[in-house]
mmCIF file of C-alpha atoms in Angstrom:
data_model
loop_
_atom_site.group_PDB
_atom_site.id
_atom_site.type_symbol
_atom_site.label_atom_id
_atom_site.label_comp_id
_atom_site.label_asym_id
_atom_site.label_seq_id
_atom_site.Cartn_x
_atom_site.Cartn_y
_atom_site.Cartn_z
ATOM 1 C CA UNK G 1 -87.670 -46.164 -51.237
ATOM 2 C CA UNK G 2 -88.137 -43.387 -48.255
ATOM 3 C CA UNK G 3 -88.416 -39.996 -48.455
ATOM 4 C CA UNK G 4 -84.853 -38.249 -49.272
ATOM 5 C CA UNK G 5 -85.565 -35.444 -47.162
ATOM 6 C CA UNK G 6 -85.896 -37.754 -44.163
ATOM 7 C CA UNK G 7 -82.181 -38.060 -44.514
ATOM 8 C CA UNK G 8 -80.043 -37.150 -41.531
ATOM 9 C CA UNK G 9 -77.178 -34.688 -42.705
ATOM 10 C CA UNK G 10 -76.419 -33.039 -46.620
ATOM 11 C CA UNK G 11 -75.892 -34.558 -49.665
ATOM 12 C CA UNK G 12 -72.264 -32.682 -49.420
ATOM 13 C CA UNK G 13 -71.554 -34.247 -46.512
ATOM 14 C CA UNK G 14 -72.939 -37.232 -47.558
ATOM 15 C CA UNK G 15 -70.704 -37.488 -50.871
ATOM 16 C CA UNK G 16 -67.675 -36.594 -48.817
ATOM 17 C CA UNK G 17 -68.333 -39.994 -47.123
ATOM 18 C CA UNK G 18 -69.016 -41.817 -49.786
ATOM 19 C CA UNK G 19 -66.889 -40.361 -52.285
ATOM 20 C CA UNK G 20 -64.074 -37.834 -50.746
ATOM 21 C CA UNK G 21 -63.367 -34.111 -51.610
ATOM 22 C CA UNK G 22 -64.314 -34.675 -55.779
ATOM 23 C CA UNK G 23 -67.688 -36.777 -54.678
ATOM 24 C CA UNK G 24 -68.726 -33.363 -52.610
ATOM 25 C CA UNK G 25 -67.429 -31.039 -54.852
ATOM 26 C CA UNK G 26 -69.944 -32.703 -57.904
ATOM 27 C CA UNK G 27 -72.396 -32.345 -55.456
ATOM 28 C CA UNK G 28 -71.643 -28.950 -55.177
ATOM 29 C CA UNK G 29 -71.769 -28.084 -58.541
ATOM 30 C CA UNK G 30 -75.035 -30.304 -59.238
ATOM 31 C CA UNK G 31 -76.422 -28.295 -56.617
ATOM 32 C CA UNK G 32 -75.856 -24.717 -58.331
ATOM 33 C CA UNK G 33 -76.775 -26.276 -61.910
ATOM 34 C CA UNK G 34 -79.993 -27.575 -60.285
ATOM 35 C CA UNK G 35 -80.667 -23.704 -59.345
ATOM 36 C CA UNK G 36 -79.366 -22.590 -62.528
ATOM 37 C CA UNK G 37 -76.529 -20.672 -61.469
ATOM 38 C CA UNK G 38 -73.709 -22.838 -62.754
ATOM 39 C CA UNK G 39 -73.469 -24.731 -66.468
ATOM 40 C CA UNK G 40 -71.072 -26.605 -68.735
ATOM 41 C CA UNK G 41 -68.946 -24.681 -71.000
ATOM 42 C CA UNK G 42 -66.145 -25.499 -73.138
ATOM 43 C CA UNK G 43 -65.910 -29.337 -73.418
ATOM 44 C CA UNK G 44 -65.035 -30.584 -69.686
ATOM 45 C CA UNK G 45 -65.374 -27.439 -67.747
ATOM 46 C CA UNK G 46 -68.127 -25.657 -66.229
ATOM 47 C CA UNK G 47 -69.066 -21.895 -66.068
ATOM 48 C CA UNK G 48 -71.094 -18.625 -64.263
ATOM 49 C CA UNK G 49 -74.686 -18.849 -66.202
ATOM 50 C CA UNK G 50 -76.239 -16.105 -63.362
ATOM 51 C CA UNK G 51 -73.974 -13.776 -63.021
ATOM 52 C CA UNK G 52 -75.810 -12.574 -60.187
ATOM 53 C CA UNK G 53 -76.455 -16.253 -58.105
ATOM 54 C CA UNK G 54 -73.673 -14.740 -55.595
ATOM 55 C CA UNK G 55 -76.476 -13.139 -53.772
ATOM 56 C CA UNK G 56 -78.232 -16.350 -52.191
ATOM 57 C CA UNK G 57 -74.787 -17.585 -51.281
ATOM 58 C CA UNK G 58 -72.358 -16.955 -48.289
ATOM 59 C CA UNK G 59 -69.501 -14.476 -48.407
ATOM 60 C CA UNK G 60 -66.073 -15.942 -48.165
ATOM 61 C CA UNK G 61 -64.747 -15.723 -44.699
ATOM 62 C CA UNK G 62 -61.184 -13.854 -44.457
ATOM 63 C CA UNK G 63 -58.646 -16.831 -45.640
ATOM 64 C CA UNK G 64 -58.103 -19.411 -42.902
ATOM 65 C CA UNK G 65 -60.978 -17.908 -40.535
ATOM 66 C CA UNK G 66 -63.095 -21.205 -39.349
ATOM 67 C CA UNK G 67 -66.502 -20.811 -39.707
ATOM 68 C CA UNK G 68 -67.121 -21.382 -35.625
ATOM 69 C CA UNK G 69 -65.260 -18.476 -35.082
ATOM 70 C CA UNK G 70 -66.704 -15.912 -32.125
ATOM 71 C CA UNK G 71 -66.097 -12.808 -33.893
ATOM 72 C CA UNK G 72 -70.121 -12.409 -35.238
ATOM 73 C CA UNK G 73 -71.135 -14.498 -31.255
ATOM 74 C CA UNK G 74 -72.733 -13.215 -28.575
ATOM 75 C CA UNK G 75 -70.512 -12.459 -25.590
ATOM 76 C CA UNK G 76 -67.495 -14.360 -27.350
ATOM 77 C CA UNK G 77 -69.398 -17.818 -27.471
ATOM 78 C CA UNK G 78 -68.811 -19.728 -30.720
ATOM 79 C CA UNK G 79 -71.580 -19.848 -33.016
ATOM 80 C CA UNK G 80 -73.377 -22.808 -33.869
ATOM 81 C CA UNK G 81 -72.651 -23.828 -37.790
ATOM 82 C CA UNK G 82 -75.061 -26.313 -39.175
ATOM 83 C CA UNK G 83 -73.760 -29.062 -41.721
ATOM 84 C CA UNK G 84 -76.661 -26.902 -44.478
ATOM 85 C CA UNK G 85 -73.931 -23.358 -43.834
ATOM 86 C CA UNK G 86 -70.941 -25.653 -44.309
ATOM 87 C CA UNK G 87 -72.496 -26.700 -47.201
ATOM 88 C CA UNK G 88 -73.562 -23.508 -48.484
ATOM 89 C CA UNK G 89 -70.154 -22.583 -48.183
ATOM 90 C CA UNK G 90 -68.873 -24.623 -50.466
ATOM 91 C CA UNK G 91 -71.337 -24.491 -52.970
ATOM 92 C CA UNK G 92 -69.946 -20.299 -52.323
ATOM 93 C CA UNK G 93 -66.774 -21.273 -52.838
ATOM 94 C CA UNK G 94 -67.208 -23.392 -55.895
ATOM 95 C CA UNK G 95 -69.241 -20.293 -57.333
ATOM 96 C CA UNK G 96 -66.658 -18.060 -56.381
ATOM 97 C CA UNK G 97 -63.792 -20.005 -57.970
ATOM 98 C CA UNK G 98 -65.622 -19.621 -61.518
ATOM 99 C CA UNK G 99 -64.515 -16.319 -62.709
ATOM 100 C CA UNK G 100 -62.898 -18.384 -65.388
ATOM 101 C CA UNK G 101 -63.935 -21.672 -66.928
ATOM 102 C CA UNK G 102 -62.645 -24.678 -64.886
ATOM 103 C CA UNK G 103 -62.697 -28.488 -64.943
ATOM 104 C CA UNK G 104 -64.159 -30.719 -61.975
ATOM 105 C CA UNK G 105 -60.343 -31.329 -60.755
ATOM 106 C CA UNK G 106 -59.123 -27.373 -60.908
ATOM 107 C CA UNK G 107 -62.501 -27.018 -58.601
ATOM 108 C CA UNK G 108 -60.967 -29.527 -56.162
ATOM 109 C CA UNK G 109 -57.758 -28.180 -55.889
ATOM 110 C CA UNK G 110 -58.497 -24.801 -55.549
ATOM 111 C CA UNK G 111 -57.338 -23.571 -52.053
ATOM 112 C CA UNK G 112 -60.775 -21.663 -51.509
ATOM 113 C CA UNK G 113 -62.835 -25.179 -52.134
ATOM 114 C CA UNK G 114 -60.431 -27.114 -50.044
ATOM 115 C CA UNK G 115 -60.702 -24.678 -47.155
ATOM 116 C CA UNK G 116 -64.780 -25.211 -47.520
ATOM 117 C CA UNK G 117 -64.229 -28.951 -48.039
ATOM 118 C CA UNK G 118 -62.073 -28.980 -44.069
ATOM 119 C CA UNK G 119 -64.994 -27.112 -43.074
ATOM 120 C CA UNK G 120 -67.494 -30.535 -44.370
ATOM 121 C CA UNK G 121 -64.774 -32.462 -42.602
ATOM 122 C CA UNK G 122 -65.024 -30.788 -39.262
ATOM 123 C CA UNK G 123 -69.055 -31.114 -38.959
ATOM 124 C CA UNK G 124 -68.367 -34.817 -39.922
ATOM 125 C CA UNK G 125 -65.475 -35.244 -37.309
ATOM 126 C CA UNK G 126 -67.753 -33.436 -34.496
ATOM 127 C CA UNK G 127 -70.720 -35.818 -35.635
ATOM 128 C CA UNK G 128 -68.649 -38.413 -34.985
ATOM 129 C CA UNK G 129 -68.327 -39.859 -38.635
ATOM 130 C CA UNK G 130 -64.337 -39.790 -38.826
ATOM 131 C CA UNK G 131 -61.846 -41.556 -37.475
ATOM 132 C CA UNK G 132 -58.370 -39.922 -36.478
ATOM 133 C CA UNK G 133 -55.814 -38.986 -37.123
ATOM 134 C CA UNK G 134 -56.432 -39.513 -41.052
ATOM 135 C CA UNK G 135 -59.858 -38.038 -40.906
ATOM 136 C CA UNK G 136 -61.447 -40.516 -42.922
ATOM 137 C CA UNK G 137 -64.819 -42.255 -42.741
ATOM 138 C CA UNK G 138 -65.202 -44.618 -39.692
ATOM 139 C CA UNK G 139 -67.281 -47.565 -39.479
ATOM 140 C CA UNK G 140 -70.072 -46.016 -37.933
ATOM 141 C CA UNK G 141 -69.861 -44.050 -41.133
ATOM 142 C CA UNK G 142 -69.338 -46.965 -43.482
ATOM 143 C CA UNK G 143 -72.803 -48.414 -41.946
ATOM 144 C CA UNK G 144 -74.484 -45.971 -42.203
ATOM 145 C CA UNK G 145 -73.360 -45.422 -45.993
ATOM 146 C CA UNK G 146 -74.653 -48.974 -46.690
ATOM 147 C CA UNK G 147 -78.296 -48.253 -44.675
ATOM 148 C CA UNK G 148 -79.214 -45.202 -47.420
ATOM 149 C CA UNK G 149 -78.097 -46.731 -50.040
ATOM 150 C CA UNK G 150 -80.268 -49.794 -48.961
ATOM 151 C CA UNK G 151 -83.567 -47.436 -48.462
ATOM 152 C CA UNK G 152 -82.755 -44.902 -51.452
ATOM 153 C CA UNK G 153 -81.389 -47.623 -54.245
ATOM 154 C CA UNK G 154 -80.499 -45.366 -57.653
ATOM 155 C CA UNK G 155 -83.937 -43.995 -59.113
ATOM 156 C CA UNK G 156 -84.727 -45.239 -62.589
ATOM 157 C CA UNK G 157 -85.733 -42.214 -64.499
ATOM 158 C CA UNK G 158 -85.121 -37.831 -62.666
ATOM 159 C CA UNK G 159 -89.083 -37.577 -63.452
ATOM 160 C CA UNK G 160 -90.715 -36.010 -60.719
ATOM 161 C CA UNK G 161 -87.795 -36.425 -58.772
ATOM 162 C CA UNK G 162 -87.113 -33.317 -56.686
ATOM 163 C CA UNK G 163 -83.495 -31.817 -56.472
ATOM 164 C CA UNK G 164 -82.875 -32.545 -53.075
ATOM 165 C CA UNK G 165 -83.232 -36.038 -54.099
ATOM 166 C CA UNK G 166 -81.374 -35.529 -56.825
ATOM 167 C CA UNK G 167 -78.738 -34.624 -54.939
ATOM 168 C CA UNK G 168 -78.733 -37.459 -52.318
ATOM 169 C CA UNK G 169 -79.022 -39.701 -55.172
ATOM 170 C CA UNK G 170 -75.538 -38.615 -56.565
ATOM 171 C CA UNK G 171 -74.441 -38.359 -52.706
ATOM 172 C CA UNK G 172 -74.864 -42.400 -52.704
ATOM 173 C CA UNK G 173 -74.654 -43.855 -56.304
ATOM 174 C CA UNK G 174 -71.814 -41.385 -57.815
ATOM 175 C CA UNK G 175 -71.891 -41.375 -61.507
ATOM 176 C CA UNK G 176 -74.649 -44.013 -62.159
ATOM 177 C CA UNK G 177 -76.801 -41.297 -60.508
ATOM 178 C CA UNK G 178 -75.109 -38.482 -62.703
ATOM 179 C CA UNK G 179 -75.624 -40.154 -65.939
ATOM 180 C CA UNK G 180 -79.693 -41.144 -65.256
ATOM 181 C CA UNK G 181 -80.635 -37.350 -63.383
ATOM 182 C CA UNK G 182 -78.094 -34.830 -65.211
ATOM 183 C CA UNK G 183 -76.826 -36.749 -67.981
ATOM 184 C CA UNK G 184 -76.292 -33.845 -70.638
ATOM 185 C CA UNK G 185 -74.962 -31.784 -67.872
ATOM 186 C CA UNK G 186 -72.948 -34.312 -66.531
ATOM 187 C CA UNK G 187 -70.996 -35.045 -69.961
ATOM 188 C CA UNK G 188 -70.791 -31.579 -71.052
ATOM 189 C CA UNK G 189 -69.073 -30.701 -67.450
ATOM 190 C CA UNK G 190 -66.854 -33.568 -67.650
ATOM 191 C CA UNK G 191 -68.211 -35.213 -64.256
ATOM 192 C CA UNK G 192 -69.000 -38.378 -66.264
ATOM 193 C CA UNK G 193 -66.898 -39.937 -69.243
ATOM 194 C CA UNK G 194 -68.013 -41.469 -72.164
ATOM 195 C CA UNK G 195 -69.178 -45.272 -71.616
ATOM 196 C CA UNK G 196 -67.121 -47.498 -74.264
ATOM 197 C CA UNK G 197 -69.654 -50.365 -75.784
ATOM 198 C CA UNK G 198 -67.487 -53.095 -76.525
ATOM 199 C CA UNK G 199 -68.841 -55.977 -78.904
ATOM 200 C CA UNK G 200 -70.006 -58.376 -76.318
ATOM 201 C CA UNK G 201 -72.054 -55.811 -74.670
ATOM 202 C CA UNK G 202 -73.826 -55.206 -77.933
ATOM 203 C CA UNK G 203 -77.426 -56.577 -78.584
ATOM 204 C CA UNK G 204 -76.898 -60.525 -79.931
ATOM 205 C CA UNK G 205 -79.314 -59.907 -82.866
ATOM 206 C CA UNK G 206 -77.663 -56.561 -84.128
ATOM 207 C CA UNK G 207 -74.851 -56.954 -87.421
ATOM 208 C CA UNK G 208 -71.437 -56.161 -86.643
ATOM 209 C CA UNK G 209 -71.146 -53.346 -89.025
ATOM 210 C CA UNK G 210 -73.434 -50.677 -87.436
ATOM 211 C CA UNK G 211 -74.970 -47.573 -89.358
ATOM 212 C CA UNK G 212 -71.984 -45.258 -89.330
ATOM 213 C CA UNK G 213 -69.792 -48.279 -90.715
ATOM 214 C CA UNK G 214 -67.932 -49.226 -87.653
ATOM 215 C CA UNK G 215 -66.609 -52.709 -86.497
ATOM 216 C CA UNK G 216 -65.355 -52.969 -82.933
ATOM 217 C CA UNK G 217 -65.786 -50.739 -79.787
ATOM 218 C CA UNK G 218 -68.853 -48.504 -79.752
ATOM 219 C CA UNK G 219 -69.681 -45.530 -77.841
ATOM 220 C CA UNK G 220 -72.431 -44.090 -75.805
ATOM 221 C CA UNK G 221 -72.728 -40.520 -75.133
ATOM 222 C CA UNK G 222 -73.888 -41.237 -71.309
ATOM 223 C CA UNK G 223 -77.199 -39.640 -71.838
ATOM 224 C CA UNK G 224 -79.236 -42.521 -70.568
ATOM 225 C CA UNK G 225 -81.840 -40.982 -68.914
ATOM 226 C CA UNK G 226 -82.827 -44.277 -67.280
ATOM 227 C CA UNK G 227 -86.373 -46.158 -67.674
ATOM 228 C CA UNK G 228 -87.449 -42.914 -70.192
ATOM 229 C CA UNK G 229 -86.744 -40.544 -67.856
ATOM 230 C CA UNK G 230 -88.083 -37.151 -67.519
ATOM 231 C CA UNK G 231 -88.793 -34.391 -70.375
ATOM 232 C CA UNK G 232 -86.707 -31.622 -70.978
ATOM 233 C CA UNK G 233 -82.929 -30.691 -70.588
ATOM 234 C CA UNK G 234 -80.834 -31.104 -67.466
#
């Protein structure tokens, strides 16, 4: 497996591909739990933990301002906007949008995530990633989906990993990723549901009647953290 941060282009951008708007938005809030500034709260939603993580990220343009707008530019020439601003932007606007407790699909809605989410689109578009007029992922995209997932296959354990990799990890592989690198996180947050064991799945040489004195479908908490994984909480 190669180096993650050899990767051409963010894991937001990369999970938009792969995934669509909810894909990137996980990414995004990965990406602020990762730096401690986001964590799960009531059963399914996710909350502020650093109340004062708004300083490393982006202001909020003025609603329906694109980012390439001249107004900050040098003699009126747009400026350029990187595919790491778009995504700090929405990693601001996902912050932003947690002055109250919400779930991964109030996140995706929300008008100030979907503006930052065009924003993704429109450094994929000029990349040449989309197709028109539907905006969605092209074949040149599709290719190139299948050639990182090819050279950075889902890690077995988050040990060592760093969170850059972490996050290109969850880019490509989606919830198998969530459930071996933030797997506490993950369930809490209600990015990942509860895996249902059903009896064929179960180990040949276990009884049917398990400790807790059940019978048929059995249920796993998602907490794998995937060939021992690393120490510690997530």
């Amino acid at each position: 497996m190669t180096a993650a941060g050899s990767v051409r282009g963010t894991p937001h951008e990369i999970a938009l591909l792969a995934g669509g708007p909810r894909a990137a938005v996980t990414v995004a809030v990965v990406a602020l739990h990762l730096r401690g500034a986001v964590e799960a709260g009531a059963p399914g939603t996710i909350l502020i933990a650093d109340e004062g993580a708004w300083q490393d990220l982006p202001p909020l343009p003025q609603a329906g301002l694109p980012l390439d707008t001249p107004a900050d530019s040098v003699e009126g020439q747009a400026p350029t906007v990187t595919g790491a601003v778009r995504a700090s932007y929405l990693e601001s606007a996902v912050y932003h949008c947690l002055d109250e407790p919400s779930d991964i699909r109030e996140l995706v809605r929300h008008p100030d995530v979907r503006w930052a989410l065009a924003e993704v689109r429109v450094g994929l578009a000029d990349a040449g990633m989309l197709r028109y007029p539907l905006l969605r992922p092209n074949r040149a995209a599709r290719r190139r989906l299948k050639l990182l997932r090819k050279a950075h296959p889902l890690p077995p354990s988050r040990r060592g990993l760093p969170d850059h990799d972490k996050l290109i990890a969850i880019a490509l592989h989606g919830v198998p990723a969530l459930r071996v690198l933030v797997p506490r996180f993950a369930l809490r947050a209600g990015l990942t549901d509860r895996v249902k064991i059903t009896e064929k799945d179960w180990p040949r040489h276990s009884p049917r009647g398990d400790t807790y004195g059940g019978n048929g479908g059995y249920f796993y908490c998602g907490s794998g953290g995937g060939g021992g994984g690393g120490g510690g909480s997530d």
